[in-house]
Coordinates of C-alpha atoms in Angstrom, one line a residue:
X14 CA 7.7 96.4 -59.5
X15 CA 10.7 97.1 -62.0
X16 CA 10.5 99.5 -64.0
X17 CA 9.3 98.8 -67.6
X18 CA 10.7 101.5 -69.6
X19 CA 14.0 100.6 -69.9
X20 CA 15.2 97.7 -72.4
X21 CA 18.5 95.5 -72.3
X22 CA 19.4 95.3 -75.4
X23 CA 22.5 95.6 -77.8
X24 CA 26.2 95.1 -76.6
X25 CA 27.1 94.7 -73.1
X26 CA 30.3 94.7 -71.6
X27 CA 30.7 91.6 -69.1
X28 CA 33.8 94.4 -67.3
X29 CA 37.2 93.2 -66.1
X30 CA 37.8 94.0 -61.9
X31 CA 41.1 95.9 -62.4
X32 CA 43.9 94.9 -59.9
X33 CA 46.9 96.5 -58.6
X34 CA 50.2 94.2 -58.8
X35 CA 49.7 93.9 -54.9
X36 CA 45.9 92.2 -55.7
X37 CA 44.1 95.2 -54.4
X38 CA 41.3 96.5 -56.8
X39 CA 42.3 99.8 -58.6
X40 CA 38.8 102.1 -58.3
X41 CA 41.2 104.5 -59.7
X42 CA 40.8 103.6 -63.2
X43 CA 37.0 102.8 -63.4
X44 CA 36.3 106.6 -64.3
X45 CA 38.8 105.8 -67.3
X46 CA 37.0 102.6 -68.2
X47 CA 33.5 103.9 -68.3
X48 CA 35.0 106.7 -70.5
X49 CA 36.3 103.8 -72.9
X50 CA 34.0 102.0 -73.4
X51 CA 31.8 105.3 -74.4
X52 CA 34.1 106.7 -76.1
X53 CA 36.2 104.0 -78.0
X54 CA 34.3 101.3 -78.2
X55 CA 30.7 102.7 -78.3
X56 CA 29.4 100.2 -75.7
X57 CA 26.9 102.2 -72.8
X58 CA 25.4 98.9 -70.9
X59 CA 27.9 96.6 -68.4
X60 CA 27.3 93.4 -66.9
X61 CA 29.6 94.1 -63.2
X62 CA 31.2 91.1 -60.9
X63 CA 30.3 88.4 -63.6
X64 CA 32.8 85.7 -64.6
X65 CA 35.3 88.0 -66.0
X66 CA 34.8 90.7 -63.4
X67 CA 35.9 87.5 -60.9
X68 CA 32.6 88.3 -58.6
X69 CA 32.9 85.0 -57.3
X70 CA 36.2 85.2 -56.2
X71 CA 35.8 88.3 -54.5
X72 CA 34.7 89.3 -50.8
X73 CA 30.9 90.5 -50.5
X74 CA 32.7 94.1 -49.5
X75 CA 35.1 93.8 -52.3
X76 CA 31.8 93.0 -54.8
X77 CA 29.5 96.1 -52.6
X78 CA 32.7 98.8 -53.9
X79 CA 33.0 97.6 -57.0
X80 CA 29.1 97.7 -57.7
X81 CA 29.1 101.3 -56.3
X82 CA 32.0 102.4 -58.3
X83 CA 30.5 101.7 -61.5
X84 CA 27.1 102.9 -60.7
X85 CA 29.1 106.1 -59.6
X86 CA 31.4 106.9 -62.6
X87 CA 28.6 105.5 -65.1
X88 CA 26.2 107.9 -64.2
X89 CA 24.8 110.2 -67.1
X90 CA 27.8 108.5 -69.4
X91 CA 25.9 104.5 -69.5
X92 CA 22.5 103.2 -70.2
X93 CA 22.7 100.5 -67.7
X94 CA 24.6 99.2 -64.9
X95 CA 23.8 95.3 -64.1
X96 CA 24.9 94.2 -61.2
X97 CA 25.4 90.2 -60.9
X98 CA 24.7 89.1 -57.4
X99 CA 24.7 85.5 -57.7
X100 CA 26.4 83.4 -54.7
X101 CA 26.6 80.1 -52.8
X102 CA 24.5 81.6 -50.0
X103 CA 21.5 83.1 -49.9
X104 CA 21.8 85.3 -47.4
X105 CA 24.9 87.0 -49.5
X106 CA 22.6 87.0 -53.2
X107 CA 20.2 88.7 -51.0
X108 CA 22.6 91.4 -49.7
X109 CA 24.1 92.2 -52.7
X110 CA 20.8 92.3 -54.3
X111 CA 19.5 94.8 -52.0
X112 CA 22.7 97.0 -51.7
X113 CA 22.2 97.1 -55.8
X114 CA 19.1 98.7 -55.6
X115 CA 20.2 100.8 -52.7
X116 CA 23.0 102.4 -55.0
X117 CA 20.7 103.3 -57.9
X118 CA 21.8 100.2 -60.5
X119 CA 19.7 99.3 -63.2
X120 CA 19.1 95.6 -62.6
X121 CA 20.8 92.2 -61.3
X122 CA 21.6 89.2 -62.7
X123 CA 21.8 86.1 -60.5
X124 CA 23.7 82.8 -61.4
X125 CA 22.3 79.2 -60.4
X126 CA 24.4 78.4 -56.6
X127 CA 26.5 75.5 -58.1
X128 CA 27.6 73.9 -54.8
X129 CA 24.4 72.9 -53.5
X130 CA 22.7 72.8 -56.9
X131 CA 19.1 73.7 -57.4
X132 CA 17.6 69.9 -58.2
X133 CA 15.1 71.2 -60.7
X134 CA 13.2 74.4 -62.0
X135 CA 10.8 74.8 -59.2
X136 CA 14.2 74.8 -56.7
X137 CA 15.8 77.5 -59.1
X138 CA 12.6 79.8 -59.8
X139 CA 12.6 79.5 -55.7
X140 CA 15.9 80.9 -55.3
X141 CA 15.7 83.3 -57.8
X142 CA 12.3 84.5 -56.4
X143 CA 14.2 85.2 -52.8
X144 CA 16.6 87.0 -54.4
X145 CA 14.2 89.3 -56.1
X146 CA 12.4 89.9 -53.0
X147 CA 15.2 91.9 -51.4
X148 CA 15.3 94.1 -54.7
X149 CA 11.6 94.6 -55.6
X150 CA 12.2 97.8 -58.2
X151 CA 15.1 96.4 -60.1
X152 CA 14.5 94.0 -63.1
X153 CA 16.4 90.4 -62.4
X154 CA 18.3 88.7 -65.4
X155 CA 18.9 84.9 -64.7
X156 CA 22.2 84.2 -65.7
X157 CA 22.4 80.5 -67.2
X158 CA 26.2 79.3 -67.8
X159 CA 25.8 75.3 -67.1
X160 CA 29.3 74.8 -68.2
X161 CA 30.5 76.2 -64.8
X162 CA 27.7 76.2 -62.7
X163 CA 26.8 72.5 -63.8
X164 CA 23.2 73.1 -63.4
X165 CA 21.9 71.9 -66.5
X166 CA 18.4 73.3 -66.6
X167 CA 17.0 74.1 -69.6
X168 CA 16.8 78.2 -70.1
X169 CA 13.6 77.2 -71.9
X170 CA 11.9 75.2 -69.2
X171 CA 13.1 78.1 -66.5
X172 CA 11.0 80.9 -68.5
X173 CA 8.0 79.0 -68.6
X174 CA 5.9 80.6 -66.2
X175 CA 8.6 82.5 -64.5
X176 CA 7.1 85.9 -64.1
X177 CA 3.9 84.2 -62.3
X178 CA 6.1 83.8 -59.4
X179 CA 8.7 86.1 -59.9
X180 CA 7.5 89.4 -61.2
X181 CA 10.5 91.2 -61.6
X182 CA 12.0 88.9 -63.5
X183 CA 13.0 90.6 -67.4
X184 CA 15.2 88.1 -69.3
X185 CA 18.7 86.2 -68.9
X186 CA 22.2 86.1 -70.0
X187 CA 22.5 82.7 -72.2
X188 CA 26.1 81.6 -72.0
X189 CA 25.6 78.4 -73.6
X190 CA 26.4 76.8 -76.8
X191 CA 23.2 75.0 -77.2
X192 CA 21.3 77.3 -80.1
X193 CA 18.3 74.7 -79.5
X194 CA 17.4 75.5 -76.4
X195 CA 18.4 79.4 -77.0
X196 CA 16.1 79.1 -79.6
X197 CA 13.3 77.8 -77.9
X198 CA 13.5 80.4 -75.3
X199 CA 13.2 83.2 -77.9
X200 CA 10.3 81.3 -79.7
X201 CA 8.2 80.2 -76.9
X202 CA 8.2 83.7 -75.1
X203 CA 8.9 85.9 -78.0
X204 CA 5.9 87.7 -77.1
X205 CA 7.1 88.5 -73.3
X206 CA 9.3 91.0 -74.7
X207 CA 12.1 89.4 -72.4
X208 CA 15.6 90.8 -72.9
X209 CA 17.5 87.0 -74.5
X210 CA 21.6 88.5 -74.2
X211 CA 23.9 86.0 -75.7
X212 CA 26.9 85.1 -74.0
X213 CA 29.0 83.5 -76.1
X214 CA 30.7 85.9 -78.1
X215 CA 32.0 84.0 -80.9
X216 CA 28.5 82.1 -82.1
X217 CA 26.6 85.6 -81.6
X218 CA 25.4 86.5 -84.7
X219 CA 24.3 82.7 -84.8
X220 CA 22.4 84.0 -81.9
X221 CA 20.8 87.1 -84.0
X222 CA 19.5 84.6 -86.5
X223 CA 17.8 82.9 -83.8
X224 CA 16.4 86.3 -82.4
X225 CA 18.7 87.1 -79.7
X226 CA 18.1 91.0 -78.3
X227 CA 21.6 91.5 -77.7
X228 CA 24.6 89.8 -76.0
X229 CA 26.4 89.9 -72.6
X230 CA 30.4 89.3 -73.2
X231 CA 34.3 90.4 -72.3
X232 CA 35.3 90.4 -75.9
X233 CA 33.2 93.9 -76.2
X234 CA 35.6 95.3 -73.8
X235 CA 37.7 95.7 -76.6
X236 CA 35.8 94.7 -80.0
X237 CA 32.8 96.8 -79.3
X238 CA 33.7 98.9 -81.6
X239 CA 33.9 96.2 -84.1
X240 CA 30.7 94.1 -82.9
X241 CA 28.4 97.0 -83.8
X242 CA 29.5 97.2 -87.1
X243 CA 28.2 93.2 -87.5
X244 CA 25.2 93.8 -85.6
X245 CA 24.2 97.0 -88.2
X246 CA 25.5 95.2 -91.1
X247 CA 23.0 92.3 -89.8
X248 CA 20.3 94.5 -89.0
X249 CA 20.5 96.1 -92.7
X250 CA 20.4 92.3 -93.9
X251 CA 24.2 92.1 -95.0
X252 CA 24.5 88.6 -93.4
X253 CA 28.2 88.4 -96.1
X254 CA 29.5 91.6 -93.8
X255 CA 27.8 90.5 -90.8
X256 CA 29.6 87.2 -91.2
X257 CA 32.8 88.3 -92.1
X258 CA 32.9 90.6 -88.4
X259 CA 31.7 87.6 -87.2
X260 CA 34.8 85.5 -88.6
X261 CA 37.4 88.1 -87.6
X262 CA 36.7 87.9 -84.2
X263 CA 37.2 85.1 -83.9
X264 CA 40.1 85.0 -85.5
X265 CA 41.5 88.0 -82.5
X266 CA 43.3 86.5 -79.8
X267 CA 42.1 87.4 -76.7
X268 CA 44.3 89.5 -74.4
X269 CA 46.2 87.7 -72.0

């Protein structure tokens, strides 16, 4: 079973795959990176080979280093490493899902395969419940982002029931606009003590007001820093500070 004494929650960095001007990856730097983020921007959880990390468009070997160098150089510095494992196949979600445990992360998150798509909730809960299978001591996060995946499940419909067939299973990365269904997922399962990350970084506090636990994003790469100070003025009730944050974000242009 996973373990249950650990909680993802707060500000988590969805991390950037640094490259070389050859398109190699530079491990080099990831040391420097986990020290950033500490340091600078005050963020200790990261989300690794997600969208912005490029997972998909990575080899499984490429995705295997990667995982390992963050587990390695966040060690004692970060509260959590996430690894996503999500792919077309499989065979490869399983793989990456076992090597993740393997390496001593902290959980996986696992996108819908978007080629093939899962035809409704029981074909997704089935994947998902494979995947888990290979990684039995690691919580899974389910990470919904229909706007590139074009699986257009309802998050809401998914958690219903969810853990009764997959036990591992703690929470999901929303990276969707719809607040409804967000919502919904936070009001019908509320008392599952899941972990509900936003993903879209410039609705989140939105999200807070809808009882998100945290949020899953690249902008906190760099406006961590910054996002804390809207998610304390929002948790002592200053919703004119915590909107103002809010605003200036997304006001930042995002680095090119």
């Amino acid at each position: 079973m996973a373990s249950p004494k650990k909680k993802l929650q707060g500000l988590v960095a969805a991390t950037i795959t640094p490259m070389t001007e050859h398109g190699e990856i530079n491990f080099s730097v990831i040391g420097q990176y986990v020290d950033y983020l500490v340091e600078k921007q005050g963020v200790k959880n990261v989300f690794v080979n997600g969208t912005t990390g490029e997972g998909l468009s990575l080899s499984i070997s490429e995705r295997r280093q990667v995982a390992e160098e963050w587990v390695t150089k966040g060690r004692n510095k970060l509260d959590q490493v996430v690894i996503h494992v999500g792919a077309l196949s499989l065979k490869e979600s399983q793989e990456l899902a076992k090597h993740a445990a393997e390496i001593g992360a902290d959980g996986i998150a696992v996108i819908a395969p978007f080629f093939l798509k899962p035809r409704n909730k029981d074909d997704l809960t089935e994947f998902l419940k494979e995947v888990a299978a290979t990684a039995p001591g690691l919580p899974l996060y389910y990470y919904h982002i229909p706007s590139l995946t074009g699986v257009k499940i309802r998050a809401e419909e998914l958690l219903d029931g969810i853990q009764e067939k997959v036990p591992t299973f703690r929470g999901l990365k929303f990276s969707d606009t719809d607040l409804l269904d967000f919502g919904q997922c936070v009001d019908q399962h509320r008392q599952r003590h899941f972990a509900l990350l936003f993903g879209v970084d410039e609705q989140l506090l939105s999200a807070l007001v809808m009882g998100a636990t945290g949020a899953v994003g690249s902008t906190y790469n760099y406006l961590g820093e910054k996002t804390n100070q809207m998610l304390e003025a929002f948790e002592r009730k200053d919703l004119s500070s915590a909107l103002n944050h809010q605003v200036l974000e997304c006001r930042r242009p995002k680095p090119s």
